[in-house]
mmCIF file of C-alpha atoms in Angstrom:
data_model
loop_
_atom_site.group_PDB
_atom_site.id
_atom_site.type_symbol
_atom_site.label_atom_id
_atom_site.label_comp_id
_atom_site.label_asym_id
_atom_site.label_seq_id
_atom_site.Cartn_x
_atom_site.Cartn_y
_atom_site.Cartn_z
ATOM 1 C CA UNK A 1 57.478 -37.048 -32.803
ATOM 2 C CA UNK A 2 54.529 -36.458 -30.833
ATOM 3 C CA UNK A 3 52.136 -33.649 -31.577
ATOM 4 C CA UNK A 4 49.248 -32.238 -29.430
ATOM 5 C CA UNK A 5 46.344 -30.628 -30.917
ATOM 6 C CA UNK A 6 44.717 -27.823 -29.300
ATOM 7 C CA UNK A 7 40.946 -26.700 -30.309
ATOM 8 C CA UNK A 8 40.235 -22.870 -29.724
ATOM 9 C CA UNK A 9 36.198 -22.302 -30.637
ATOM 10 C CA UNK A 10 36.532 -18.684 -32.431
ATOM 11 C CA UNK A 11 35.277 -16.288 -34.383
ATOM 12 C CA UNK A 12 35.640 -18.827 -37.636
ATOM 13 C CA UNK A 13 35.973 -21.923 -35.754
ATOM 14 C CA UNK A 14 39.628 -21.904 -35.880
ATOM 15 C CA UNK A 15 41.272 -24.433 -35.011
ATOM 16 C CA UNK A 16 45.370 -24.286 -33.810
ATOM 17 C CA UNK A 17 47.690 -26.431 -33.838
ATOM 18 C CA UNK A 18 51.090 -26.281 -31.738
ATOM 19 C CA UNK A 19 53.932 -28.505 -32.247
ATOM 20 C CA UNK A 20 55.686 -29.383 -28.653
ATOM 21 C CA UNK A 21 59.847 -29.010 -28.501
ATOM 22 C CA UNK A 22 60.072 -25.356 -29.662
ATOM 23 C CA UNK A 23 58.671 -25.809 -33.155
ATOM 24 C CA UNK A 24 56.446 -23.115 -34.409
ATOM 25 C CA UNK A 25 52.763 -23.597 -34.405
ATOM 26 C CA UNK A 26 50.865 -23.759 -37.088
ATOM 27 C CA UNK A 27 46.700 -22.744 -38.290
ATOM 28 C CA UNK A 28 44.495 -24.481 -39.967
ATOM 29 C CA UNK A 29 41.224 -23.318 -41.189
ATOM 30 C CA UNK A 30 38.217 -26.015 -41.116
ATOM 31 C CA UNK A 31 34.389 -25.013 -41.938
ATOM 32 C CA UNK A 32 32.030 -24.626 -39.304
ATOM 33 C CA UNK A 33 30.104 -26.887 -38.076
ATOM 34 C CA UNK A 34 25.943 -25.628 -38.583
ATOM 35 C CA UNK A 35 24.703 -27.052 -35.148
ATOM 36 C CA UNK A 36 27.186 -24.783 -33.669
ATOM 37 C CA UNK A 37 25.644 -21.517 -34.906
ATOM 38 C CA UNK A 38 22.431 -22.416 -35.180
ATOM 39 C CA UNK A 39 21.776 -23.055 -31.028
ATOM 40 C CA UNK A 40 18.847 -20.566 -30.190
ATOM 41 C CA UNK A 41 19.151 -18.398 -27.241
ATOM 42 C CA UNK A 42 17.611 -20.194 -24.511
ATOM 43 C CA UNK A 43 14.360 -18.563 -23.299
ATOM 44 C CA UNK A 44 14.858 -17.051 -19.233
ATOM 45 C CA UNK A 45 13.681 -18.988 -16.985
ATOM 46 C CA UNK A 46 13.138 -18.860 -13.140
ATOM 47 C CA UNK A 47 16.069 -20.198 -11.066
ATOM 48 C CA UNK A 48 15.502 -22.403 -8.041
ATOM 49 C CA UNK A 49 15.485 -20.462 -5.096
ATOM 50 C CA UNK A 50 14.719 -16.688 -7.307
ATOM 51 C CA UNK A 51 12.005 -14.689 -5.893
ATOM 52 C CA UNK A 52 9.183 -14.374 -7.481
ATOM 53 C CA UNK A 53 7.705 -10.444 -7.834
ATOM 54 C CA UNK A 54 3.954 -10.140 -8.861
ATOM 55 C CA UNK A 55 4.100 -12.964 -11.530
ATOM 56 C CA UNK A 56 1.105 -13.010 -13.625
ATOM 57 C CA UNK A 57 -1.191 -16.066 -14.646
ATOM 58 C CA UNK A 58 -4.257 -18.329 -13.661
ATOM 59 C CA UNK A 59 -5.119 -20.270 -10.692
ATOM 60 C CA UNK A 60 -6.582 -23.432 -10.123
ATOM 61 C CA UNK A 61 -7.583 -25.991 -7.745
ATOM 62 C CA UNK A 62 -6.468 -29.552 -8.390
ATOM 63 C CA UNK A 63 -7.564 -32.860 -7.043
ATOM 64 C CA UNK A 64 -4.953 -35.866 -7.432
ATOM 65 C CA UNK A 65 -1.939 -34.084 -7.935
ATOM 66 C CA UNK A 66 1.025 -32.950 -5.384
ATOM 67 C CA UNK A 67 -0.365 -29.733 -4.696
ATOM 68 C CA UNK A 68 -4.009 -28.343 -4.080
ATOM 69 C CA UNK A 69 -3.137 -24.761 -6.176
ATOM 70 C CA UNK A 70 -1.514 -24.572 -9.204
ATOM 71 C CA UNK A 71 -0.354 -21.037 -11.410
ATOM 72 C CA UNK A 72 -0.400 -21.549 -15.142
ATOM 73 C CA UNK A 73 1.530 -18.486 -16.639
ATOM 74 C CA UNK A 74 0.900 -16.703 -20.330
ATOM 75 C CA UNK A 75 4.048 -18.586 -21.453
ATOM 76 C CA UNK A 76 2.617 -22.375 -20.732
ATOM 77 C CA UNK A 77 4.558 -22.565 -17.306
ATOM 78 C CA UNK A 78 2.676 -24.520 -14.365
ATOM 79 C CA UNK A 79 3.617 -23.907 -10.561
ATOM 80 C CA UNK A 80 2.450 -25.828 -7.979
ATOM 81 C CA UNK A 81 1.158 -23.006 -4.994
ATOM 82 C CA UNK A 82 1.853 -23.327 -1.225
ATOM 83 C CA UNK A 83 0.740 -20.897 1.377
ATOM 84 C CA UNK A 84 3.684 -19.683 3.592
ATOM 85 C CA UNK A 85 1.343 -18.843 6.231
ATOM 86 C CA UNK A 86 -2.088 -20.621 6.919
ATOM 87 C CA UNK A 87 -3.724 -17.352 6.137
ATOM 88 C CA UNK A 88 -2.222 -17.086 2.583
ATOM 89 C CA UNK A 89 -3.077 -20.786 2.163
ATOM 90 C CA UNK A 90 -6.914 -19.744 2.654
ATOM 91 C CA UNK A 91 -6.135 -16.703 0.280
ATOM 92 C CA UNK A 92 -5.107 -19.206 -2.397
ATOM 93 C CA UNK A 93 -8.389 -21.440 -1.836
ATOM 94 C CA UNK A 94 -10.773 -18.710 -1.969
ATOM 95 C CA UNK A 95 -9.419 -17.075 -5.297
ATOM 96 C CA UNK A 96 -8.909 -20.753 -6.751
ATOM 97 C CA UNK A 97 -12.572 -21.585 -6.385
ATOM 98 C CA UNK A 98 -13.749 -18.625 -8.486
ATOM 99 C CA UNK A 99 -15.461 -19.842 -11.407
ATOM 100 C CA UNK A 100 -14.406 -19.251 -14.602
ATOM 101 C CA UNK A 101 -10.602 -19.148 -13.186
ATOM 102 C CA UNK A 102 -9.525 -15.786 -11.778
ATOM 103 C CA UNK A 103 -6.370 -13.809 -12.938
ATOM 104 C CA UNK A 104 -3.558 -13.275 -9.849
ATOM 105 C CA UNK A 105 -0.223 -12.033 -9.140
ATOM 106 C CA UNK A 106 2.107 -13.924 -7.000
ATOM 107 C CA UNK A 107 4.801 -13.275 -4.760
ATOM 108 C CA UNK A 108 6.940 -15.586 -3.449
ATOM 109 C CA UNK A 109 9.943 -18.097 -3.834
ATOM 110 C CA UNK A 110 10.883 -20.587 -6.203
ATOM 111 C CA UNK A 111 11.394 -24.218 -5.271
ATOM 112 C CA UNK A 112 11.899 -27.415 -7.587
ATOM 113 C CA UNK A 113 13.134 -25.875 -11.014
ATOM 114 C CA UNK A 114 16.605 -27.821 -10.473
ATOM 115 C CA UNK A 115 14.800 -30.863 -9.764
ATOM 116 C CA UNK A 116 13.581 -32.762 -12.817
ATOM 117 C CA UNK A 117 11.709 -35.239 -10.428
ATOM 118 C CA UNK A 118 9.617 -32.408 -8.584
ATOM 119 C CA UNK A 119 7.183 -29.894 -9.991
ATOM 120 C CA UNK A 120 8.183 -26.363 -9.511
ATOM 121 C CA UNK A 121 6.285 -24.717 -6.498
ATOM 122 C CA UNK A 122 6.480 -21.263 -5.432
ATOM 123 C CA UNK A 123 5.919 -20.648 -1.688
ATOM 124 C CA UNK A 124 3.743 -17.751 -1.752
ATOM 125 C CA UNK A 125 3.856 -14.928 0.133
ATOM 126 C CA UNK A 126 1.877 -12.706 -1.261
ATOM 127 C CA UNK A 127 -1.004 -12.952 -3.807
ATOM 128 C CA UNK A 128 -3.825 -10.398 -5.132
ATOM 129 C CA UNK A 129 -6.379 -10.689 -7.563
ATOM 130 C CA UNK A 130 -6.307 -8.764 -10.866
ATOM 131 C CA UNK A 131 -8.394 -8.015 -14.330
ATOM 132 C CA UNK A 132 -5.298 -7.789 -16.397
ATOM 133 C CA UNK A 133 -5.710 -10.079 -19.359
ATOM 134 C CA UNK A 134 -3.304 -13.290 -19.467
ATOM 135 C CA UNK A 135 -1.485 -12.784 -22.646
ATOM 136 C CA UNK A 136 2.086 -11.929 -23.890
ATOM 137 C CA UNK A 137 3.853 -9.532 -22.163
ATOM 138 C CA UNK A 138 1.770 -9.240 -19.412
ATOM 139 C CA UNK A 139 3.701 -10.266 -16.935
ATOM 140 C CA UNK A 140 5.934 -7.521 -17.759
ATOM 141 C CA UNK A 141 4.183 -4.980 -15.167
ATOM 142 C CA UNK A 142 6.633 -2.981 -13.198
ATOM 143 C CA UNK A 143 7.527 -3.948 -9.821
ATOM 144 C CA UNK A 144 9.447 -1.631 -7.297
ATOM 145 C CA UNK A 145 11.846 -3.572 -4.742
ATOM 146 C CA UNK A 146 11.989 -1.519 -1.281
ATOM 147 C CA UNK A 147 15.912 -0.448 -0.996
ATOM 148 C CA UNK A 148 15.988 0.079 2.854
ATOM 149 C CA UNK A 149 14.732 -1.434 6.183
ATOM 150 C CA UNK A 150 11.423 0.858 6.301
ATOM 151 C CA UNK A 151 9.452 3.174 4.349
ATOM 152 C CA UNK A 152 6.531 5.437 4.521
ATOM 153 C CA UNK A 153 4.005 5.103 2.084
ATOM 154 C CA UNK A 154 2.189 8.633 1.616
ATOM 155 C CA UNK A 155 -1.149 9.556 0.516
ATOM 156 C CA UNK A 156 -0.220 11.819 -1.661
ATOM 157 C CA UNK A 157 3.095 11.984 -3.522
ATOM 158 C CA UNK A 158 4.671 14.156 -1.548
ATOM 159 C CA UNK A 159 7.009 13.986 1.822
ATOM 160 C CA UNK A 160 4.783 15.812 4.092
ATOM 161 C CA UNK A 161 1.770 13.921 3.058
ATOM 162 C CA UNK A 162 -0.104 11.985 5.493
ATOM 163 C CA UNK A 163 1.296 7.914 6.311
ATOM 164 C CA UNK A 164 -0.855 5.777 5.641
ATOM 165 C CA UNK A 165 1.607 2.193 5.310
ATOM 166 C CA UNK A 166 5.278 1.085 5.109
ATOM 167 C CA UNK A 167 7.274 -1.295 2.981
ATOM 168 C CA UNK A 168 10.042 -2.854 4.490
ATOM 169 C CA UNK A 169 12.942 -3.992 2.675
ATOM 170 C CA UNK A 170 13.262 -6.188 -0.093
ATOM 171 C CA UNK A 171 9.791 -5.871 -0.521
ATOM 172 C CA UNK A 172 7.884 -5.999 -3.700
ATOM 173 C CA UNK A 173 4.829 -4.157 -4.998
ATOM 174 C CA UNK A 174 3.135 -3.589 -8.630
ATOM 175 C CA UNK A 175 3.872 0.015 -9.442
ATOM 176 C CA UNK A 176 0.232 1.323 -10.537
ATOM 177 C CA UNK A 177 0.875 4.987 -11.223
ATOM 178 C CA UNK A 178 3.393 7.861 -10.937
ATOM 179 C CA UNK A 179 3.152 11.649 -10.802
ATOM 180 C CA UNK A 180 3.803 13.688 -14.091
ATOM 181 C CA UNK A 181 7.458 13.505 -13.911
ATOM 182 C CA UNK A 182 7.909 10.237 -12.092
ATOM 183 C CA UNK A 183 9.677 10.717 -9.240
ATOM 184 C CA UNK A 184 6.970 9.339 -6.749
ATOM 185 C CA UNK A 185 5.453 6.087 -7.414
ATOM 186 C CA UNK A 186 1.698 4.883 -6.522
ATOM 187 C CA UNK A 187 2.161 1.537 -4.911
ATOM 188 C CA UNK A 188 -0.396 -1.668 -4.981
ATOM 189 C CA UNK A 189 0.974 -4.437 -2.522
ATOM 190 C CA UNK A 190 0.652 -7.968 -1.538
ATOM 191 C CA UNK A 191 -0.237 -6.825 1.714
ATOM 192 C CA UNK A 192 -3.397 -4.658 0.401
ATOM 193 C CA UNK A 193 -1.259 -1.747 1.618
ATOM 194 C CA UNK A 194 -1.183 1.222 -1.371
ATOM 195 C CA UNK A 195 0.338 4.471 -1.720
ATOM 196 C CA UNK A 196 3.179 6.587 -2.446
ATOM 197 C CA UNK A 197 6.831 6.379 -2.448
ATOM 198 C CA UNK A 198 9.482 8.114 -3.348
ATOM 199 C CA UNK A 199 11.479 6.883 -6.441
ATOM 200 C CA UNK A 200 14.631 7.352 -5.227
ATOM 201 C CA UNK A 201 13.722 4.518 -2.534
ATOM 202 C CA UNK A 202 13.265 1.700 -4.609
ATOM 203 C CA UNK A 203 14.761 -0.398 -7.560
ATOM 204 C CA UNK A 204 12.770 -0.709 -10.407
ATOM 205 C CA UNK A 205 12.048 -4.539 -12.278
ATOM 206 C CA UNK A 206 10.417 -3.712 -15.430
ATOM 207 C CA UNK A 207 9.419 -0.326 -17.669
ATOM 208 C CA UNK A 208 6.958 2.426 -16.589
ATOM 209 C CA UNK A 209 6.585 3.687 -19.598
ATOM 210 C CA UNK A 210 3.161 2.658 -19.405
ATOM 211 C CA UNK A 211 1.919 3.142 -15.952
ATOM 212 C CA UNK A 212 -0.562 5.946 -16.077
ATOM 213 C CA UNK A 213 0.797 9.501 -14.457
ATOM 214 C CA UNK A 214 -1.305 10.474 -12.063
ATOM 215 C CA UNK A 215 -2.158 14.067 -11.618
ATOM 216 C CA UNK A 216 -2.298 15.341 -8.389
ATOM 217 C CA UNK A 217 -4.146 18.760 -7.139
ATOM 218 C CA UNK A 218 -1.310 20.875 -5.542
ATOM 219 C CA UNK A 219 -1.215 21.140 -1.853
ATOM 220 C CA UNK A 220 -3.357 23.867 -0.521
ATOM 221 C CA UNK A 221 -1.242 26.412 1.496
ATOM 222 C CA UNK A 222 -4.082 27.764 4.261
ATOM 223 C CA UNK A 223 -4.561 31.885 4.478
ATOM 224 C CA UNK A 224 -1.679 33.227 6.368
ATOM 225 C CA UNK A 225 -3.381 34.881 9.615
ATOM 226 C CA UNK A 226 -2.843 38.518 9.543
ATOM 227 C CA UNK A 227 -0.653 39.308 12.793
ATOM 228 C CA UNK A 228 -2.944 42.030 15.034
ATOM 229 C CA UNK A 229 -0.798 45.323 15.216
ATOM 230 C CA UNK A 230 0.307 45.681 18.917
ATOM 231 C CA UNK A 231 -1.137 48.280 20.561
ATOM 232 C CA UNK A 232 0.563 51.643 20.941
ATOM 233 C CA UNK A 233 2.585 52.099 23.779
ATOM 234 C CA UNK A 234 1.655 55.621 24.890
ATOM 235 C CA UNK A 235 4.730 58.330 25.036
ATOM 236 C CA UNK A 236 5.235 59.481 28.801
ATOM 237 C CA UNK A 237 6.355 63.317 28.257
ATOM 238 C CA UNK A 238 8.606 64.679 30.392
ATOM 239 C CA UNK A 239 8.173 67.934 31.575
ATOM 240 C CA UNK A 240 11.177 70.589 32.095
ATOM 241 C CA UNK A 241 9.463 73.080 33.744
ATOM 242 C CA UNK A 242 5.599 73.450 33.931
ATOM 243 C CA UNK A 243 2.981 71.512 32.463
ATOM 244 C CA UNK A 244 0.109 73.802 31.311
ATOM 245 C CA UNK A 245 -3.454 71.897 29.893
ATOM 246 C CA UNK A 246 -5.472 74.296 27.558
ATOM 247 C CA UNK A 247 -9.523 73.918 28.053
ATOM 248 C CA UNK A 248 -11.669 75.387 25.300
ATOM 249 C CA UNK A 249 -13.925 75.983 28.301
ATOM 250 C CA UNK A 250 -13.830 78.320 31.212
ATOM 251 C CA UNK A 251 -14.472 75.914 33.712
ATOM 252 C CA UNK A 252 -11.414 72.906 32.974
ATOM 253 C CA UNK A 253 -14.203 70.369 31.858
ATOM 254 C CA UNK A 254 -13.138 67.391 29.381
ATOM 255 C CA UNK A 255 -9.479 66.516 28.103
ATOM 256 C CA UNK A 256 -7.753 69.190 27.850
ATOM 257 C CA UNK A 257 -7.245 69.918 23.800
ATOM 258 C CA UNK A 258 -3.704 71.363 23.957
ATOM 259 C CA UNK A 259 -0.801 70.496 26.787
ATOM 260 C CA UNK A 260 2.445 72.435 26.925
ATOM 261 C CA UNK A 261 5.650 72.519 29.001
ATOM 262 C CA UNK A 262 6.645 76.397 29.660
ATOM 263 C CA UNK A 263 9.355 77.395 31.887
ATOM 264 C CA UNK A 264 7.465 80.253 34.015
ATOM 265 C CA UNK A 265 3.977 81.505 34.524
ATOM 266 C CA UNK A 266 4.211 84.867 33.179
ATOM 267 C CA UNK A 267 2.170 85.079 30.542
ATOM 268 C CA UNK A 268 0.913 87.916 28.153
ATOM 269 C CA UNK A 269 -1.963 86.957 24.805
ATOM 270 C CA UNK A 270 -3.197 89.996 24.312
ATOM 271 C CA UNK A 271 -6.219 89.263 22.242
ATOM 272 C CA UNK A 272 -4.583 86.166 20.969
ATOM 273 C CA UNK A 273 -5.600 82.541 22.197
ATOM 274 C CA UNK A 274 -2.697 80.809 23.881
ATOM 275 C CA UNK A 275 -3.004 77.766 21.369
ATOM 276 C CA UNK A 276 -4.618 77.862 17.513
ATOM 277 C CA UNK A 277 -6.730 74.886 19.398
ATOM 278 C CA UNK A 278 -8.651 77.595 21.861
ATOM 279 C CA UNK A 279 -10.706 80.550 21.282
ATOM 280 C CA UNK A 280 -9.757 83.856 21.818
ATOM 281 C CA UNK A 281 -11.769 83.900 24.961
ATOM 282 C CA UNK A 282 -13.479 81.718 26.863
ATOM 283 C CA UNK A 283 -10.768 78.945 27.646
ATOM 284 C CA UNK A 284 -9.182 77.878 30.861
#
C-alpha cells in the first residue's frame, strides 16, 4: 500500500504523516535538527535598485579599480561612486582628494548588490560633507522624505515665515533640528538648500530623539497704530423761530458767547442778564 509522507516545519519540528485511501493520519514526533534554530538573523542590507538617503561613511579616490570614488561605510561596506550629473561627479573628486579622508553623506541609488560579478555602485545624487564621526550607529541620523510635489522651506518654523527653498517630492534631507515640540523640522539638504518644514509634510526614516530642539524667539507682533479720532462733524441747529447771539460787549464784537432760538422779540430782563454767560449790563 503506498504511503506519502508529508513534512510540516513547526513549532517542534513536527513532522505528519497521512495515509492515502481514507485512512487516518498519523504524528510522529522527531528532535530538531540544531542548524535549524541556530540560523542568525541576517543583517539588512541595501537592495538593488533602493535609494539611498544620506548614508554615512568615507570617501576615497582609487586608481586601478572600476570606479574613480569609492564609500566605505561604519559597517565594512564598500560602494563604488558615480556622479549622476557631471557637476556631482566634480563634487565627488573634490571631497575625495581631501587629505586625511573626509566624512560624507550620500544620496542616491543602488546598483550591483544582485550581481555577485559587479561591485555595488550608488549613482549619486546628492552628497555633502560632514564632521560626524564614522562609527556604529551613525548612520542612523534622521532623514525626512518630502510627501508631496512641492514644499516651502521657511526661515523660521512657522507658516508665515519668509521662503527661502523648496523640496520637491520624494526628496530626502538630514533632519538637523526641530522646535520644542517637534512639529517643524530644520532641514540640511543635498542641494545646500536648509530650512524649515512642517512635520506633517514629510515621512520620517530614523529617530529624532536626538536632534537638538531649537528654540526660536516668538514672532514680534509690530505696535498696532492708534486710529486718529475723526473729526467732529459740527451740529447744524435749526432754528424755529428767531435766532438771537448774546455779546458780552455792547458793540457785537467776537463770537457771540450764548445763541438762542426765541419765538418773538418781546423781551423784558429787568436787571437780570438775558444769559448767566452776560453781564447784567453792557452786552449786545
Amino acid at each position: 500500500m503506498a504511503v506519502a509522507l508529508i513534512i510540516t516545519m513547526m513549532g517542534a519540528a513536527q513532522l505528519a504523516t497521512k495515509q492515502l485511501y481514507g485512512q487516518s493520519p498519523g504524528v510522529v514526533y522527531v528532535p530538531l535538527v540544531p542548524s535549524y534554530e541556530s540560523v542568525a538573523t541576517p543583517v539588512a542590507t541595501l537592495a538593488d535598485g533602493e535609494r539611498v538617503y544620506g548614508l554615512l561613511g568615507r570617501i576615497e579616490a582609487a586608481q586601478m579599480r572600476r570606479y574613480s570614488f569609492y564609500l566605505t561605510t561604519a559597517d565594512g561596506g564598500r560602494y563604488g561612486l558615480v556622479g549622476e550629473t557631471p557637476e556631482i561627479e566634480r563634487q565627488l573628486g573634490t571631497l575625495a582628494s581631501g587629505a586625511p579622508p573626509v566624512m560624507v553623506k550620500v544620496w542616491g541609488v543602488l546598483s550591483g548588490q544582485a550581481n555577485a560579478a559587479r561591485e555595488p555602485v550608488i549613482v549619486v545624487s546628492g552628497v555633502l560633507s560632514t564632521d560626524a564621526p564614522l562609527g556604529v550607529g551613525a548612520a542612523a541620523e534622521p532623514v525626512a522624505i518630502v510627501k508631496f510635489n512641492r514644499v516651502n522651506l521657511h526661515a523660521e518654523p512657522r507658516e508665515s515665515a519668509a521662503t527661502v527653498g523648496s523640496v520637491t517630492l520624494r526628496q530626502a534631507c538630514n533632519i538637523t533640528g526641530r522646535n520644542p515640540v517637534s512639529t517643524w523640522y530644520l532641514l540640511a539638504c543635498a542641494d545646500g538648500q536648509e530650512g524649515w518644514i512642517d512635520a506633517r509634510l514629510v515621512e520620517v526614516q530614523g529617530s529624532t530623539a536626538a536632534v537638538p530642539a531649537v528654540a526660536v524667539a516668538p514672532p514680534v507682533t509690530p505696535a498696532a497704530t492708534p486710529t486718529p479720532e475723526p473729526p467732529a462733524t459740527p451740529t447744524v441747529r435749526t432754528f424755529h423761530g428767531w435766532r438771537m447771539e448774546m455779546y458780552d460787549n455792547p458793540i457785537l464784537s467776537g463770537e457771540p458767547v450764548a445763541v438762542a432760538d426765541v419765538p418773538a422779540i418781546d423781551f423784558n430782563w429787568g436787571n437780570q442778564a438775558p444769559s448767566p454767560s452776560l453781564p447784567a449790563d453792557g452786552f449786545s
